[in-house]
Short mmCIF file of C-alpha atoms and ligand atoms in Angstrom, two decimals:
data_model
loop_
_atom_site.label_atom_id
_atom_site.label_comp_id
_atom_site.label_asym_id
_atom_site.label_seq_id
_atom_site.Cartn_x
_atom_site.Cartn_y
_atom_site.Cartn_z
CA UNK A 1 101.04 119.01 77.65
CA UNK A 2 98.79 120.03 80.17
CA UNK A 3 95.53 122.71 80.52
CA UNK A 4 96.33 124.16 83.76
CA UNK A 5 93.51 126.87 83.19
CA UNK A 6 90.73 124.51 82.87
CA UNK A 7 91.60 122.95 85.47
CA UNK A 8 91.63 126.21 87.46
CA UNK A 9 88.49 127.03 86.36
CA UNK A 10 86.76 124.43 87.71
CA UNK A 11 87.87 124.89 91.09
CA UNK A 12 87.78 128.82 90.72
CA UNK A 13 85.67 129.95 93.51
CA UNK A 14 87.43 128.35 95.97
CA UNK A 15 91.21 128.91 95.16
CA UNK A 16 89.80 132.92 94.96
CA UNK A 17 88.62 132.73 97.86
CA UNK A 18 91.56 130.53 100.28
CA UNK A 19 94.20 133.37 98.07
CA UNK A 20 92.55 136.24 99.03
CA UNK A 21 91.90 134.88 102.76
CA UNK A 22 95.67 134.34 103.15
CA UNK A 23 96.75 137.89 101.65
CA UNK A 24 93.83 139.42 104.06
CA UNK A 25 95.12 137.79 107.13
CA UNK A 26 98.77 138.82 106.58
CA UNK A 27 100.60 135.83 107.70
CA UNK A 28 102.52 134.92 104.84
CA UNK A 29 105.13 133.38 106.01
CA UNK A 30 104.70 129.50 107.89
CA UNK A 31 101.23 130.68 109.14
CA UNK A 32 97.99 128.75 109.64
CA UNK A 33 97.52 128.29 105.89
CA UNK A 34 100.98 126.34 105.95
CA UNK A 35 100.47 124.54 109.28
CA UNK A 36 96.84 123.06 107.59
CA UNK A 37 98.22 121.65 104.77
CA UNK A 38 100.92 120.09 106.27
CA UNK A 39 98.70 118.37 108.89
CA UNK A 40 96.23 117.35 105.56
CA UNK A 41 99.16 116.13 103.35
CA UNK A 42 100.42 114.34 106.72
CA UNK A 43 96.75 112.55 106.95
CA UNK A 44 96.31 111.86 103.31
CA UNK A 45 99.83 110.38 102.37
CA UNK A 46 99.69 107.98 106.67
CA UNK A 47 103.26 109.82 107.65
CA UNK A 48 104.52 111.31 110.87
CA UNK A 49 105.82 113.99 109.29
CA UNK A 50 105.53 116.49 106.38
CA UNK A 51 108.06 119.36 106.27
CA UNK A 52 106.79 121.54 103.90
CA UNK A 53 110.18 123.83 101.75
CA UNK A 54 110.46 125.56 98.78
CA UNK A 55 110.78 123.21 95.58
CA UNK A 56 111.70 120.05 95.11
CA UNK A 57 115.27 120.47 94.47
CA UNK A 58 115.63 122.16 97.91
CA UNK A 59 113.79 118.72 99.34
CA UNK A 60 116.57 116.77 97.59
CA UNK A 61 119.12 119.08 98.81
CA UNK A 62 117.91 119.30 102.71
CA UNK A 63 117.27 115.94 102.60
CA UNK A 64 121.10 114.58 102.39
CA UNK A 65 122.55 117.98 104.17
CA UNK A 66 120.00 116.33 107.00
CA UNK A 67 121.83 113.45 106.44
CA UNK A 68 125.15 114.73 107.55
CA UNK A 69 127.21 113.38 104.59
CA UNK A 70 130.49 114.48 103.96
CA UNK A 71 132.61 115.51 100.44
CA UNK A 72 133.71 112.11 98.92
CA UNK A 73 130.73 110.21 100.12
CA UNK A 74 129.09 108.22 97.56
CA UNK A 75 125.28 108.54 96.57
CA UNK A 76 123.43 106.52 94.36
CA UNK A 77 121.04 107.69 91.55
CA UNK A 78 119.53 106.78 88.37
CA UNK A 79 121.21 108.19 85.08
CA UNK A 80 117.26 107.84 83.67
CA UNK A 81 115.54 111.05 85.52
CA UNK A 82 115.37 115.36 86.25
CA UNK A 83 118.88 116.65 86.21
CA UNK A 84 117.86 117.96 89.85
CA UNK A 85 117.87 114.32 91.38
CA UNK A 86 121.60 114.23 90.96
CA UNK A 87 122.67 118.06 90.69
CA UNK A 88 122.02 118.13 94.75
CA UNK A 89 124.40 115.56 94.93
CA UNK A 90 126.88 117.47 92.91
CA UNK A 91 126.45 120.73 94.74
CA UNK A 92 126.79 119.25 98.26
CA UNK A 93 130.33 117.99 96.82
CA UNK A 94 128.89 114.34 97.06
CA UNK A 95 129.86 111.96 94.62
CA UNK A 96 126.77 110.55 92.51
CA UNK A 97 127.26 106.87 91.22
CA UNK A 98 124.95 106.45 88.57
CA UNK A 99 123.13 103.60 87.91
CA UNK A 100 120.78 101.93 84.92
CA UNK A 101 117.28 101.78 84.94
CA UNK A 102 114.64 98.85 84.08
CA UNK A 103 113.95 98.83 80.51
CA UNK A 104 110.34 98.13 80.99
CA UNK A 105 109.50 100.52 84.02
CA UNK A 106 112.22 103.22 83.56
CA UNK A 107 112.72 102.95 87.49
CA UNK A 108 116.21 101.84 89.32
CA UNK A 109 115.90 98.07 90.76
CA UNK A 110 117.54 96.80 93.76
CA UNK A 111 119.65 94.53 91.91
CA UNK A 112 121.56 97.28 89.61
CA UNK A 113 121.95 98.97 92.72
CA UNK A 114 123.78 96.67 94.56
CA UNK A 115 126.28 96.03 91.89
CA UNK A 116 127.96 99.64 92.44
CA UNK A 117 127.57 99.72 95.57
CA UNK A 118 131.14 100.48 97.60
CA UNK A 119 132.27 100.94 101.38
CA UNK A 120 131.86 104.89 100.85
CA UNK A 121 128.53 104.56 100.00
CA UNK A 122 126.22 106.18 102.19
CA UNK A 123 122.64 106.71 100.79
CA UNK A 124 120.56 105.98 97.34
CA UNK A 125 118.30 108.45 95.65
CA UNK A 126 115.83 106.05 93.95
CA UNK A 127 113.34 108.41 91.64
CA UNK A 128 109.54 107.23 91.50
CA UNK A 129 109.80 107.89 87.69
CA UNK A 130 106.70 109.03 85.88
CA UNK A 131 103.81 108.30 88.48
CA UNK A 132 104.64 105.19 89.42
CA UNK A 133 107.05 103.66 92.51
CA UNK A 134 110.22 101.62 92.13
CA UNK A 135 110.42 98.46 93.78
CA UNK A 136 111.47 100.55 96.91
CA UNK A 137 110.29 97.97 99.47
CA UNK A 138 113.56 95.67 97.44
CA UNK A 139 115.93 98.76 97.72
CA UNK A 140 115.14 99.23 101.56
CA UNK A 141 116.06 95.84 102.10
CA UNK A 142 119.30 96.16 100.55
CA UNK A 143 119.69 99.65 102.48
CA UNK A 144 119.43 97.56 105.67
CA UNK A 145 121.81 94.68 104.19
CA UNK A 146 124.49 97.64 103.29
CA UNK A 147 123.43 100.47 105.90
CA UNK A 148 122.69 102.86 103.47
CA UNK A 149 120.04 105.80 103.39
CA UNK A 150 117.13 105.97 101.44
CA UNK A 151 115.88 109.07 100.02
CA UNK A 152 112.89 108.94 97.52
CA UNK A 153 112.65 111.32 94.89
CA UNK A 154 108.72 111.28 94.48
CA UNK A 155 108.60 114.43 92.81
CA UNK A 156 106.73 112.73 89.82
CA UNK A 157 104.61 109.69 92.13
CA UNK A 158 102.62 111.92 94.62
CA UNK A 159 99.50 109.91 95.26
CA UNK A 160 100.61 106.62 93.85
CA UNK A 161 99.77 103.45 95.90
CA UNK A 162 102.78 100.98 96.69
CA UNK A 163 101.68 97.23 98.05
CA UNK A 164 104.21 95.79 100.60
CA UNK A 165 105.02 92.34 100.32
CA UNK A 166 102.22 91.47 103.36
CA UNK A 167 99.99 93.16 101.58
CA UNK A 168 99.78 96.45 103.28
CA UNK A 169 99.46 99.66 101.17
CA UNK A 170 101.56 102.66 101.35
CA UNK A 171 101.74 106.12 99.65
CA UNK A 172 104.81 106.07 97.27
CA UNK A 173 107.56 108.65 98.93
CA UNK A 174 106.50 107.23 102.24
CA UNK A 175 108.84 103.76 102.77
CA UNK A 176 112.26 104.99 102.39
CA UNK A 177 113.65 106.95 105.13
CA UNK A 178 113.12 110.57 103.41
CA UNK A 179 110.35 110.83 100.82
CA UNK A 180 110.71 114.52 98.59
CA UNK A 181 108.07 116.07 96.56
CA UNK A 182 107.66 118.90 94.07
CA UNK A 183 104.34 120.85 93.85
CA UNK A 184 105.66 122.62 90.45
CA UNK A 185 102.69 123.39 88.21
CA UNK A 186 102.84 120.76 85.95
CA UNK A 187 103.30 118.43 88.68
CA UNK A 188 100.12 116.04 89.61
CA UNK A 189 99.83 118.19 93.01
CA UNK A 190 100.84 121.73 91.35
CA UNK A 191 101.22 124.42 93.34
CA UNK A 192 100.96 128.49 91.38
CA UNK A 193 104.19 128.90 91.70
CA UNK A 194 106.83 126.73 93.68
CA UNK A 195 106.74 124.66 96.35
CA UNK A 196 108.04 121.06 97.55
CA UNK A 197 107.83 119.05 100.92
CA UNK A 198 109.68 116.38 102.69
CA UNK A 199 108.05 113.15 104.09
CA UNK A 200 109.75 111.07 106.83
CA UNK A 201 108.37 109.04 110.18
CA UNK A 202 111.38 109.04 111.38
CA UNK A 203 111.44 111.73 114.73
CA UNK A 204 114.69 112.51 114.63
CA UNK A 205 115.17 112.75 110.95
CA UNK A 206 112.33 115.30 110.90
CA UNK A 207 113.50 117.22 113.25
CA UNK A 208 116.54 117.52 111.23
CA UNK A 209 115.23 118.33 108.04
CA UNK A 210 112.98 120.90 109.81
CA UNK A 211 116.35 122.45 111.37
CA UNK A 212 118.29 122.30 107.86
CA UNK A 213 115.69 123.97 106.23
CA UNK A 214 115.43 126.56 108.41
CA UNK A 215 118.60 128.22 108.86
CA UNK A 216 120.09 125.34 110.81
CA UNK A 217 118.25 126.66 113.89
CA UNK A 218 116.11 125.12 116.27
CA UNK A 219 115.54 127.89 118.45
CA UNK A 220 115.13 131.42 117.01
CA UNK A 221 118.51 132.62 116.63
CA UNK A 222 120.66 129.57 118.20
CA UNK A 223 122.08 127.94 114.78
CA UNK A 224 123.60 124.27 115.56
CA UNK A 225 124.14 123.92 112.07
CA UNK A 226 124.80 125.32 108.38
CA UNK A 227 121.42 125.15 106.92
CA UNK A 228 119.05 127.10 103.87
CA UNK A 229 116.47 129.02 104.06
CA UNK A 230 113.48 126.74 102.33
CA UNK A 231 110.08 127.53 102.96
CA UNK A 232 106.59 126.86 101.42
CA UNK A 233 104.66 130.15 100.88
CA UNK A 234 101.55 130.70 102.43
CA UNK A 235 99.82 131.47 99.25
CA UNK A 236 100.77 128.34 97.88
CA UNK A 237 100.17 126.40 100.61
CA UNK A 238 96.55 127.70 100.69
CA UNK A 239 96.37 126.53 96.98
CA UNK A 240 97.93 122.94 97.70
CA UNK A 241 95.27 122.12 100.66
CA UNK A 242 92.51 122.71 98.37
CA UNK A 243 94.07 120.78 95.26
CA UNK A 244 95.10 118.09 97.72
CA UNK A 245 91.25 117.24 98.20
CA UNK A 246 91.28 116.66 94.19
CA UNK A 247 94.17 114.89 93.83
CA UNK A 248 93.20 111.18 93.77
CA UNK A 249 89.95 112.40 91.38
CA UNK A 250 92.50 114.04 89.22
CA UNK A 251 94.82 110.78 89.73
CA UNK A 252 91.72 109.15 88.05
CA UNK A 253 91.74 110.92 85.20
CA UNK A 254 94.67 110.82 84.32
CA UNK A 255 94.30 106.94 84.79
CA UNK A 256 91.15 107.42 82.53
CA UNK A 257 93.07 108.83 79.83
CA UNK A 258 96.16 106.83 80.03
CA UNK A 259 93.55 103.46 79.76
CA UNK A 260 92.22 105.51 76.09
CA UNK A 261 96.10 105.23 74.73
CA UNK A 262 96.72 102.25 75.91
CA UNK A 263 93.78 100.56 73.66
CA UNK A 264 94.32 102.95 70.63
CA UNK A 265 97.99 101.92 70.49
CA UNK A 266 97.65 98.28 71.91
CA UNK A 267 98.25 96.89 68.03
CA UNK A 268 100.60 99.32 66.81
CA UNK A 269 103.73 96.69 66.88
CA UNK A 270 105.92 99.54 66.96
CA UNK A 271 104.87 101.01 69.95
CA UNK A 272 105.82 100.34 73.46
CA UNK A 273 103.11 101.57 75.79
CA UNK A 274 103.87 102.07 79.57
CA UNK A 275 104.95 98.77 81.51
CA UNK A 276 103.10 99.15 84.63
CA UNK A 277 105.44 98.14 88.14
CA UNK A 278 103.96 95.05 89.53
CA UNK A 279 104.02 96.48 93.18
CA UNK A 280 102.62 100.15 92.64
CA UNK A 281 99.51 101.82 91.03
CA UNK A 282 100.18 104.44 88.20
CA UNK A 283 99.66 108.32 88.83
CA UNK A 284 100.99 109.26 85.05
CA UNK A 285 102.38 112.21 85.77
CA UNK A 286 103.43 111.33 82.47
CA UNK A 287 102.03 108.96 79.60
CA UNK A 288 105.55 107.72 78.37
CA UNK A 289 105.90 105.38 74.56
CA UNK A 290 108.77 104.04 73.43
CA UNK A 291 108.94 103.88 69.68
CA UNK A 292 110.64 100.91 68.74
CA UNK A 293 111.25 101.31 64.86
CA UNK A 294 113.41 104.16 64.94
CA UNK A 295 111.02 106.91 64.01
CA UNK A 296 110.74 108.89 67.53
CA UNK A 297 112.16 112.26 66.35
CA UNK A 298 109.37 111.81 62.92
CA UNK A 299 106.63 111.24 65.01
CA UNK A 300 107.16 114.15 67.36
CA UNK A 301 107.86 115.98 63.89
CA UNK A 302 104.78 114.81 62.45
CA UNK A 303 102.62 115.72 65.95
CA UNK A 304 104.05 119.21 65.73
CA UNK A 305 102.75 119.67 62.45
CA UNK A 306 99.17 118.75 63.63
CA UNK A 307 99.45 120.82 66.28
CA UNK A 308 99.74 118.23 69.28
CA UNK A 309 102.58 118.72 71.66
CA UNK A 310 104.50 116.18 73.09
CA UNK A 311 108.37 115.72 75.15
CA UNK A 312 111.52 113.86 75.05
CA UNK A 313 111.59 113.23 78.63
CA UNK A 314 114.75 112.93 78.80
CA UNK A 315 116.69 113.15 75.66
CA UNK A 316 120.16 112.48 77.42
CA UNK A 317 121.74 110.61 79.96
CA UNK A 318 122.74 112.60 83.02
CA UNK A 319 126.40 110.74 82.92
CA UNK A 320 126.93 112.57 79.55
CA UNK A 321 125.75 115.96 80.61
CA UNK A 322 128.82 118.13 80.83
CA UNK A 323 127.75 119.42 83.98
CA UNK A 324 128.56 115.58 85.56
CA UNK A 325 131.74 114.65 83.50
CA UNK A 326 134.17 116.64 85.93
CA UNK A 327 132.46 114.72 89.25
CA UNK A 328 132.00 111.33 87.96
CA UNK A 329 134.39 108.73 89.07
CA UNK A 330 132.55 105.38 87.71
CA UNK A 331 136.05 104.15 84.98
CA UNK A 332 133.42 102.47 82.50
CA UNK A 333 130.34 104.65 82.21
CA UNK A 334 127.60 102.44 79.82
CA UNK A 335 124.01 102.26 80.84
CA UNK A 336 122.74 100.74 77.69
CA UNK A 337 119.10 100.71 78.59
CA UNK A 338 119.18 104.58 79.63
CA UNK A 339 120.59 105.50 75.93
CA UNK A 340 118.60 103.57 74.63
CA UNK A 341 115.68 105.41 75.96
CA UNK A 342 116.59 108.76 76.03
CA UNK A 343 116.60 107.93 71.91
CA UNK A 344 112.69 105.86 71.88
CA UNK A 345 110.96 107.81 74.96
CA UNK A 346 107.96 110.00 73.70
CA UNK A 347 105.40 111.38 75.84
CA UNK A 348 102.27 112.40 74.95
CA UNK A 349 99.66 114.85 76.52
CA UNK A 350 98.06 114.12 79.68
CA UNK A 351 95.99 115.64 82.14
CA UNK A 352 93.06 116.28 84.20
CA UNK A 353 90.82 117.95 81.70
CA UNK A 354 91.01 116.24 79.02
CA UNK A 355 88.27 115.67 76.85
CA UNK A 356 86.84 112.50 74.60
CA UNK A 357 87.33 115.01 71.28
CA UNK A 358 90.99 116.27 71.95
CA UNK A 359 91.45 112.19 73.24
CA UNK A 360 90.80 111.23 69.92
CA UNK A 361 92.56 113.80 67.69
CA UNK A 362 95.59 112.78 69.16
CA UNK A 363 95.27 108.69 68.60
CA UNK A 364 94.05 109.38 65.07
CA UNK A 365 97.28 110.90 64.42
CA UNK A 366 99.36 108.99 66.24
CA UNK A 367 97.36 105.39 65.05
CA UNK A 368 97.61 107.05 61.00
CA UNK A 369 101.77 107.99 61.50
CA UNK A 370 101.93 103.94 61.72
CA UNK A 371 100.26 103.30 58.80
C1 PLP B 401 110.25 118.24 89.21
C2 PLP B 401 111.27 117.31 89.69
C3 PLP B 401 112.24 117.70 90.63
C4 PLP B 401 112.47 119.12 91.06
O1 PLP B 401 111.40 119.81 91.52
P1 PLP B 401 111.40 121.44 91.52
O2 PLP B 401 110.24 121.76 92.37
O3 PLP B 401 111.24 121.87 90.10
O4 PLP B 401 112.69 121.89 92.10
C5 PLP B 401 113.10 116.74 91.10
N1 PLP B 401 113.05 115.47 90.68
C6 PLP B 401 112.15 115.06 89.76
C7 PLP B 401 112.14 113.63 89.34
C8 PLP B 401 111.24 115.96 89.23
O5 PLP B 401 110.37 115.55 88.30
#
């Protein structure tokens, strides 16, 4: 799905080198090397603050322990996304409230939001799904309406570019109150290993996620709170601040390529290609079809066979997942446009090295399955 070695490659000298500097100057943990890319992610994506942890999940999870929410409060999330969006929620003893997604976008809307919510609800975890925002400008004004925090799972949108409604652009992650990321490998800014951050201009917020994160302490060994111990490694954060500088070119690619399937499966009436979200660019973290005659699990089959991988991203609704059917509360669980996506959704290669020949392997196949 993608060529993370290539892509390596390319950049070789320089990751070698920033590596090796950090291991030489023995400050592995929260040192200069984390401070620089915190400032440069800070700069690139126009927020106060980044606060740099150890994977995504953790983000998620700091994020509504910052929060302050207690057992039986009620968070909503989309039943369309990562297991991890919602698992935080579980594991905090929070009660998620699922919700459906857009059938064209695959993101949560304002409007299916505001049909569940209730007076316990405290916060909604809307999830930038596949590279591109949700309509999060809509859902902050219904967080204002209901008083409700906003936490953005952007795990999947890093770089994407979100118009307001006067016109102003902003870096998806960066409108609702908490933005998280993920810099997993696969993940448009991949880290070698793990790593995640936090995005909020909120002072006071930051300071609390920084505090959470850290042990609940806010001066060495004076803990005002219960807190984890999340942190971005120093190795990683010397790869990130490099990678950072490449991530809108790689943005572009990926763009590039996405534009190639587009046009090779424009006529193929059974094919759904990606709906873009009339308020935000694309990043494609993933290149996501929906086959519409029924022949999703043959086609992946058939790619197998010709040695082209592909993913069911994500082949079942979290409200089915046994690990939710002991914490959910919602009497009539049906999200109709999630199942029927988890059964059409195929995605297809896509990354930054990608090249014209492998390009058109792939729509050959795909164009002759139809045939
Ligand atoms: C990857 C991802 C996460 C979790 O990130 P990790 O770094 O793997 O913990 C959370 N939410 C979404 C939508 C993701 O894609």
């Amino acid at each position: 799905m993608v060529d993370l070695r290539k892509q390596y490659l390319n950049i070789q000298d320089e990751l070698d080198q920033a590596v090796l500097e950090c291991i030489r100057s023995t400050a592995y943990i929260n040192g200069p090397k984390v401070k620089a890319f915190q400032a440069n992610l800070e700069s690139y994506l126009g927020v106060k603050h980044v606060i740099p942890c150890a994977n995504g999940t953790d983000a998620l999870q700091v994020a509504l322990m910052a929060l302050g929410l207690k057992a039986g409060d009620e968070v909503i999330v989309p039943t369309f996304t990562y297991v991890a969006t919602a698992e935080v929620i579980g594991l905090l003893g929070l009660t998620p409230i699922m919700v459906d997604v857009d059938k064209d976008t695959f993101n949560v809307t304002a409007e299916l939001i505001e049909e569940v919510i209730t007076p316990k609800t405290k916060a909604i975890v809307p999830v930038n799904l596949f590279g591109q925002s949700a309509d999060i400008e809509s859902i902050m004004e219904l967080a204002d309406k209901y008083g409700l925090h906003v936490i953005e799972d952007n795990a999947q949108a890093i770089g994407a570019d979100y118009t307001l409604k006067n016109g102003q652009q902003q870096k998806a992650g960066t409108i609702g109150h908490i933005g998280c990321t993920s810099f997993y490998p696969s993940k448009n800014l991949g880290a070698y290993g793990d790593g995640g951050a936090m995005f909020t201009n909120d002072d006071d917020l930051a300071a609390k996620l920084r505090k959470t994160a850290n042990h609940g302490q806010s001066k060495r060994y004076y803990h005002d709170c219960i807190g984890v111990n999340s942190r971005l490694d120093a190795v990683q954060a010397a790869i990130l601040d490099i990678k950072l500088k490449y991530l809108d070119d790689y943005a572009e690619a990926r763009q590039a390529v996405a534009a190639h399937y587009d046009q090779a499966f424009a006529n193929i009436d059974a094919l759904q290609i990606p709906v873009r979200q009339a308020n935000s660019t694309h990043v494609f973290h993933q290149y996501t079809l929906q086959v519409l005659n029924g022949k999703r699990d043959e086609l992946k089959a058939y790619l197998q066979e010709h040695n082209i991988p592909s993913m069911v991203y994500y082949p079942v609704p979290l409200n089915e997942q046994e690990a939710f059917k002991a914490i959910l509360t919602q009497p009539n669980l049906s999200f109709p446009v999630t199942e029927k996506l988890c059964k059409t959704v195929i995605s297809l290669p896509i990354h930054t090295e990608m090249d014209k020949e492998q390009l058109e392997y792939i729509t050959t196949k795909v164009v002759e399955f139809f045939k």
